[in-house]
Amino acid sequence: MNAKVITIANHKGGVGKTTSTASIGAGLAILGKHVLLIDLDAQQNLSFTQTKNEDPETSVYDSLVKDMPLPIVNVRENLDLVPASLELARAEIDMATKIAREGILKSLLEEHLDKYDYVLIDCPPSLGIVTTNALVASDELFIPLTAEALPLKGLTMLDDVVNEVRKRVNPKLEIGAVFFTRFNNRKLNKEVVTMVANRYGDKVLNTKIRENISLAEMPLSGQSIFEYDPKSNGATDYMALVNELIAKNRNR
Ligand code: ADP
Ligand code: MG
């Protein structure tokens, strides 16, 4: 086994990064894949969806800033988590003076890659050193989007960071998937969908994640969407998305 490492990023907030990381991870684990989730957001939303422990003794912050090993906890069958903590809000500043700071997460992850099929990294809504660390450590970037209001201008910045990371440190980084979340036909902006398709071509997944109340309620339950409401559109859509991803990676 040599894990495929996937960063889920978009510096726009509220586009479904955390919901997608949690739900894709849960779906892969249900299908028997070994998955590690890494929470890189100081808001800790991903960590909260997985554990009730609001203040982990050690978090990814200690690893990034104090060179401690990644604190990996098992949260479900086949599913492990590296939790975030509030201190992560300081990581950008605390890492700023470190040598080769963009590669810290990559080197921390190396010894764990043979234990997993997938590593999924949830990012903060910014394009700083923390998100760059995720991209440097990754094989692929997944970009969740909503179909409202002009997302493309902001995406140019994300594309620029990806190109920069590719050029300077991680030439193998690819955009692996672009997908719509919180989708409903009422808000559907056909123009946006067409523009995204023109820009990202076959990277755009067929599966769209519909707006779904169970997905909005799920975080408070501490359950995955497949446990909280297995018959919901949210569970159906994320399982379809997971199957579409696996079909693209037949070798895994
Ligand atoms: P991000 O991590 O990009 O900020 P989140 O995954 O936290 O985005 O989603 C933002 C908010 O929208 C959260 O309250 C979440 O529960 C809700 N949400 C996410 N996806 C959906 C969906 N498909 N339908 C309804 N609500 C959603
Ligand atoms: Mg989030």
CSV table of C-alpha atoms and ligand atoms in Angstrom, one decimal:
chain,number,residue,atom,x,y,z
A,1,MET,CA,0.0,0.0,0.0
A,2,ASN,CA,1.2,3.5,-0.7
A,3,ALA,CA,-1.4,6.1,0.1
A,4,LYS,CA,-2.7,8.5,-2.4
A,5,VAL,CA,-2.6,11.9,-0.7
A,6,ILE,CA,-5.4,14.2,-1.5
A,7,THR,CA,-5.8,17.9,-0.4
A,8,ILE,CA,-9.3,19.3,-0.3
A,9,ALA,CA,-8.9,23.0,-0.7
A,10,ASN,CA,-10.7,26.2,-1.8
A,11,HIS,CA,-9.9,29.4,0.0
A,12,LYS,CA,-13.5,30.4,-0.2
A,13,GLY,CA,-15.2,29.4,3.1
A,14,GLY,CA,-18.5,27.4,3.2
A,15,VAL,CA,-18.0,25.5,-0.1
A,16,GLY,CA,-18.2,22.1,1.6
A,17,LYS,CA,-14.5,21.3,2.1
A,18,THR,CA,-15.0,19.9,5.6
A,19,THR,CA,-18.2,18.1,4.8
A,20,SER,CA,-16.6,16.5,1.7
A,21,THR,CA,-13.5,15.5,3.6
A,22,ALA,CA,-15.5,13.8,6.3
A,23,SER,CA,-18.0,12.2,3.9
A,24,ILE,CA,-15.5,11.0,1.3
A,25,GLY,CA,-13.4,9.6,4.1
A,26,ALA,CA,-16.3,7.8,5.7
A,27,GLY,CA,-17.5,6.4,2.3
A,28,LEU,CA,-14.0,5.1,1.4
A,29,ALA,CA,-13.7,3.5,4.9
A,30,ILE,CA,-17.1,1.8,4.5
A,31,LEU,CA,-15.8,0.4,1.2
A,32,GLY,CA,-12.9,-1.1,3.1
A,33,LYS,CA,-10.2,1.4,2.2
A,34,HIS,CA,-7.8,2.5,4.9
A,35,VAL,CA,-8.1,6.2,5.3
A,36,LEU,CA,-6.3,8.9,7.3
A,37,LEU,CA,-8.0,12.3,7.7
A,38,ILE,CA,-5.9,15.4,8.6
A,39,ASP,CA,-7.6,18.5,9.9
A,40,LEU,CA,-5.5,21.6,9.1
A,41,ASP,CA,-8.2,24.1,10.0
A,42,ALA,CA,-8.0,25.9,13.4
A,43,GLN,CA,-11.8,25.9,13.4
A,44,GLN,CA,-11.5,22.1,14.0
A,45,ASN,CA,-14.8,21.3,12.3
A,46,LEU,CA,-13.5,18.1,10.8
A,47,SER,CA,-12.1,17.0,14.2
A,48,PHE,CA,-15.5,17.8,15.9
A,49,THR,CA,-17.4,15.6,13.3
A,50,GLN,CA,-15.1,12.7,14.2
A,51,THR,CA,-14.6,12.9,18.0
A,52,LYS,CA,-16.3,14.5,20.9
A,53,ASN,CA,-12.9,15.4,22.4
A,54,GLU,CA,-12.9,19.1,21.9
A,55,ASP,CA,-9.4,19.8,23.1
A,56,PRO,CA,-6.9,17.1,22.0
A,57,GLU,CA,-3.8,16.8,24.0
A,58,THR,CA,-1.7,17.0,20.9
A,59,SER,CA,-2.7,18.2,17.5
A,60,VAL,CA,-1.3,18.7,14.1
A,61,TYR,CA,0.0,22.1,15.4
A,62,ASP,CA,2.5,20.3,17.6
A,63,SER,CA,3.8,18.4,14.7
A,64,LEU,CA,4.0,21.3,12.3
A,65,VAL,CA,5.6,23.7,14.8
A,66,LYS,CA,7.3,21.6,17.5
A,67,ASP,CA,8.5,18.6,15.4
A,68,MET,CA,6.3,16.1,17.3
A,69,PRO,CA,5.1,13.0,15.5
A,70,LEU,CA,1.7,13.2,13.9
A,71,PRO,CA,-0.9,12.4,16.7
A,72,ILE,CA,-3.0,9.8,14.9
A,73,VAL,CA,-6.2,8.6,16.6
A,74,ASN,CA,-8.5,5.9,15.4
A,75,VAL,CA,-12.1,7.1,15.0
A,76,ARG,CA,-13.9,4.4,13.1
A,77,GLU,CA,-13.2,1.1,11.4
A,78,ASN,CA,-10.6,1.8,8.7
A,79,LEU,CA,-10.6,5.5,9.6
A,80,ASP,CA,-7.9,7.5,11.5
A,81,LEU,CA,-7.7,11.2,12.3
A,82,VAL,CA,-5.0,13.8,13.0
A,83,PRO,CA,-6.9,16.4,14.9
A,84,ALA,CA,-6.6,20.2,14.8
A,85,SER,CA,-6.5,22.6,17.7
A,86,LEU,CA,-7.2,26.3,18.1
A,87,GLU,CA,-3.4,26.9,18.2
A,88,LEU,CA,-3.3,26.2,14.5
A,89,ALA,CA,-4.5,29.8,14.0
A,90,ARG,CA,-1.0,30.7,15.1
A,91,ALA,CA,0.8,28.2,12.8
A,92,GLU,CA,1.3,30.6,9.9
A,93,ILE,CA,3.3,32.9,12.2
A,94,ASP,CA,5.1,30.2,14.1
A,95,MET,CA,6.2,28.4,10.9
A,96,ALA,CA,7.3,31.5,9.2
A,97,THR,CA,10.9,31.3,10.4
A,98,LYS,CA,11.3,27.6,9.9
A,99,ILE,CA,13.7,26.3,7.2
A,100,ALA,CA,12.0,24.4,4.3
A,101,ARG,CA,8.7,25.2,6.0
A,102,GLU,CA,6.5,24.2,3.0
A,103,GLY,CA,7.7,20.5,3.3
A,104,ILE,CA,7.1,19.9,7.0
A,105,LEU,CA,3.8,18.0,6.6
A,106,LYS,CA,5.2,15.9,3.7
A,107,SER,CA,8.1,14.7,5.8
A,108,LEU,CA,5.9,14.0,8.8
A,109,LEU,CA,3.6,11.9,6.6
A,110,GLU,CA,6.2,9.8,4.9
A,111,GLU,CA,6.5,7.1,7.5
A,112,HIS,CA,2.7,6.6,7.5
A,113,LEU,CA,2.0,6.3,3.8
A,114,ASP,CA,2.3,2.5,3.7
A,115,LYS,CA,-0.5,2.1,6.2
A,116,TYR,CA,-3.2,3.8,4.2
A,117,ASP,CA,-4.9,3.7,0.8
A,118,TYR,CA,-5.9,7.4,1.1
A,119,VAL,CA,-4.9,10.4,3.1
A,120,LEU,CA,-7.4,13.3,2.9
A,121,ILE,CA,-6.3,16.7,4.1
A,122,ASP,CA,-8.9,19.3,5.0
A,123,CYS,CA,-7.6,22.9,4.6
A,124,PRO,CA,-8.4,26.3,6.1
A,125,PRO,CA,-10.1,28.9,4.0
A,126,SER,CA,-6.8,30.6,3.1
A,127,LEU,CA,-3.8,30.0,0.8
A,128,GLY,CA,-1.0,30.4,3.3
A,129,ILE,CA,1.8,28.2,4.6
A,130,VAL,CA,-0.6,25.6,6.0
A,131,THR,CA,-2.4,25.0,2.8
A,132,THR,CA,0.9,25.1,0.9
A,133,ASN,CA,2.1,22.3,3.2
A,134,ALA,CA,-0.9,20.2,2.3
A,135,LEU,CA,-0.3,20.8,-1.5
A,136,VAL,CA,3.4,19.9,-1.2
A,137,ALA,CA,2.5,16.7,0.6
A,138,SER,CA,-0.2,15.7,-2.0
A,139,ASP,CA,-0.6,13.8,-5.2
A,140,GLU,CA,-3.9,15.4,-6.0
A,141,LEU,CA,-6.0,18.5,-5.2
A,142,PHE,CA,-9.8,18.2,-5.0
A,143,ILE,CA,-11.7,21.5,-5.4
A,144,PRO,CA,-15.2,21.6,-4.0
A,145,LEU,CA,-17.3,24.5,-5.4
A,146,THR,CA,-20.7,26.0,-5.1
A,147,ALA,CA,-22.5,27.0,-8.3
A,148,GLU,CA,-23.5,30.4,-7.0
A,149,ALA,CA,-21.7,33.7,-7.6
A,150,LEU,CA,-18.6,33.8,-9.7
A,151,PRO,CA,-16.2,31.3,-8.1
A,152,LEU,CA,-13.8,31.5,-11.0
A,153,LYS,CA,-12.0,34.7,-10.1
A,154,GLY,CA,-11.0,33.2,-6.7
A,155,LEU,CA,-10.0,30.0,-8.4
A,156,THR,CA,-7.3,31.8,-10.4
A,157,MET,CA,-5.5,32.4,-7.1
A,158,LEU,CA,-5.7,28.7,-6.2
A,159,ASP,CA,-4.5,27.7,-9.7
A,160,ASP,CA,-1.5,30.0,-9.3
A,161,VAL,CA,-0.5,28.4,-6.0
A,162,VAL,CA,-0.9,25.0,-7.5
A,163,ASN,CA,1.3,26.0,-10.5
A,164,GLU,CA,3.9,27.5,-8.1
A,165,VAL,CA,4.0,24.4,-5.9
A,166,ARG,CA,4.3,22.2,-9.1
A,167,LYS,CA,7.1,24.3,-10.5
A,168,ARG,CA,9.2,24.6,-7.4
A,169,VAL,CA,8.7,21.6,-5.1
A,170,ASN,CA,6.1,19.0,-6.1
A,171,PRO,CA,5.9,18.4,-9.9
A,172,LYS,CA,3.6,15.4,-9.5
A,173,LEU,CA,0.7,17.5,-8.0
A,174,GLU,CA,-2.4,17.2,-10.1
A,175,ILE,CA,-5.9,18.6,-9.9
A,176,GLY,CA,-7.6,15.3,-9.3
A,177,ALA,CA,-11.3,16.4,-9.1
A,178,VAL,CA,-13.5,19.5,-9.2
A,179,PHE,CA,-17.0,19.0,-7.9
A,180,PHE,CA,-20.1,21.0,-7.1
A,181,THR,CA,-21.6,20.9,-3.5
A,182,ARG,CA,-24.7,22.5,-2.0
A,183,PHE,CA,-26.2,22.1,-5.4
A,184,ASN,CA,-29.8,22.9,-6.2
A,185,ASN,CA,-31.4,23.7,-9.5
A,186,ARG,CA,-33.0,26.8,-8.1
A,187,LYS,CA,-29.6,28.4,-7.5
A,188,LEU,CA,-28.1,26.7,-10.5
A,189,ASN,CA,-26.0,29.1,-12.4
A,190,LYS,CA,-25.7,27.4,-15.8
A,191,GLU,CA,-23.1,29.9,-16.8
A,192,VAL,CA,-20.9,29.0,-13.8
A,193,VAL,CA,-21.2,25.3,-14.5
A,194,THR,CA,-20.3,25.8,-18.1
A,195,MET,CA,-17.3,28.0,-17.2
A,196,VAL,CA,-16.0,25.5,-14.7
A,197,ALA,CA,-16.4,22.7,-17.3
A,198,ASN,CA,-14.5,24.8,-19.9
A,199,ARG,CA,-11.7,25.5,-17.4
A,200,TYR,CA,-11.3,22.1,-15.7
A,201,GLY,CA,-12.6,19.7,-18.5
A,202,ASP,CA,-12.8,16.1,-17.4
A,203,LYS,CA,-11.6,16.9,-13.9
A,204,VAL,CA,-15.1,18.0,-13.2
A,205,LEU,CA,-17.0,15.1,-11.6
A,206,ASN,CA,-20.4,14.0,-12.9
A,207,THR,CA,-21.6,13.6,-9.4
A,208,LYS,CA,-23.0,16.8,-7.8
A,209,ILE,CA,-23.6,17.0,-4.1
A,210,ARG,CA,-27.1,18.3,-3.6
A,211,GLU,CA,-28.1,20.8,-0.9
A,212,ASN,CA,-29.3,18.5,1.9
A,213,ILE,CA,-30.4,19.2,5.4
A,214,SER,CA,-29.0,16.0,6.8
A,215,LEU,CA,-25.5,17.1,5.7
A,216,ALA,CA,-26.0,20.4,7.5
A,217,GLU,CA,-27.2,18.6,10.7
A,218,MET,CA,-24.7,15.8,10.6
A,219,PRO,CA,-21.7,17.6,12.3
A,220,LEU,CA,-23.6,18.1,15.6
A,221,SER,CA,-24.4,14.4,15.7
A,222,GLY,CA,-20.7,13.3,15.7
A,223,GLN,CA,-21.7,10.7,13.0
A,224,SER,CA,-20.9,10.4,9.4
A,225,ILE,CA,-23.7,11.0,6.9
A,226,PHE,CA,-23.9,7.3,6.3
A,227,GLU,CA,-24.6,6.7,10.0
A,228,TYR,CA,-26.7,9.8,10.6
A,229,ASP,CA,-29.1,9.5,7.7
A,230,PRO,CA,-28.1,6.7,5.3
A,231,LYS,CA,-31.2,7.2,3.1
A,232,SER,CA,-30.6,11.0,2.6
A,233,ASN,CA,-29.6,12.6,-0.7
A,234,GLY,CA,-26.4,13.6,1.1
A,235,ALA,CA,-25.4,9.9,1.8
A,236,THR,CA,-26.5,8.9,-1.8
A,237,ASP,CA,-24.5,11.7,-3.4
A,238,TYR,CA,-21.3,11.2,-1.5
A,239,MET,CA,-21.4,7.5,-2.0
A,240,ALA,CA,-21.9,8.1,-5.8
A,241,LEU,CA,-18.9,10.5,-5.7
A,242,VAL,CA,-16.7,8.0,-3.8
A,243,ASN,CA,-17.6,5.4,-6.4
A,244,GLU,CA,-16.8,7.8,-9.2
A,245,LEU,CA,-13.4,8.5,-7.6
A,246,ILE,CA,-12.6,4.8,-7.2
A,247,ALA,CA,-13.6,4.1,-10.8
A,248,LYS,CA,-11.1,6.7,-11.8
A,249,ASN,CA,-8.4,5.0,-9.7
A,250,ARG,CA,-9.0,1.4,-10.7
A,251,ASN,CA,-5.6,0.3,-9.6
A,252,ARG,CA,-6.3,1.1,-5.9
B,1,ADP,P1,-16.0,24.6,4.3
B,1,ADP,O1,-15.2,23.6,5.0
B,1,ADP,O2,-15.6,24.8,2.9
B,1,ADP,O3,-16.0,26.0,5.0
B,1,ADP,P2,-18.4,23.2,5.2
B,1,ADP,O4,-18.2,21.8,4.7
B,1,ADP,O5,-18.0,23.5,6.6
B,1,ADP,O6,-17.5,24.2,4.2
B,1,ADP,O7,-19.8,23.6,4.8
B,1,ADP,C1,-20.3,24.9,5.2
B,1,ADP,C2,-21.7,24.8,5.8
B,1,ADP,O8,-22.6,24.2,4.9
B,1,ADP,C3,-21.7,23.9,7.0
B,1,ADP,O9,-22.6,24.3,8.0
B,1,ADP,C4,-22.2,22.5,6.4
B,1,ADP,O10,-22.9,21.8,7.4
B,1,ADP,C5,-23.1,23.0,5.4
B,1,ADP,N1,-23.2,22.1,4.2
B,1,ADP,C6,-22.1,21.6,3.5
B,1,ADP,N2,-22.5,20.9,2.5
B,1,ADP,C7,-23.9,20.9,2.5
B,1,ADP,C8,-24.9,20.4,1.6
B,1,ADP,N3,-24.6,19.6,0.5
B,1,ADP,N4,-26.2,20.7,1.9
B,1,ADP,C9,-26.5,21.5,3.0
B,1,ADP,N5,-25.6,22.0,3.8
B,1,ADP,C10,-24.3,21.7,3.5
B,2,MG,MG,-14.0,23.7,6.7
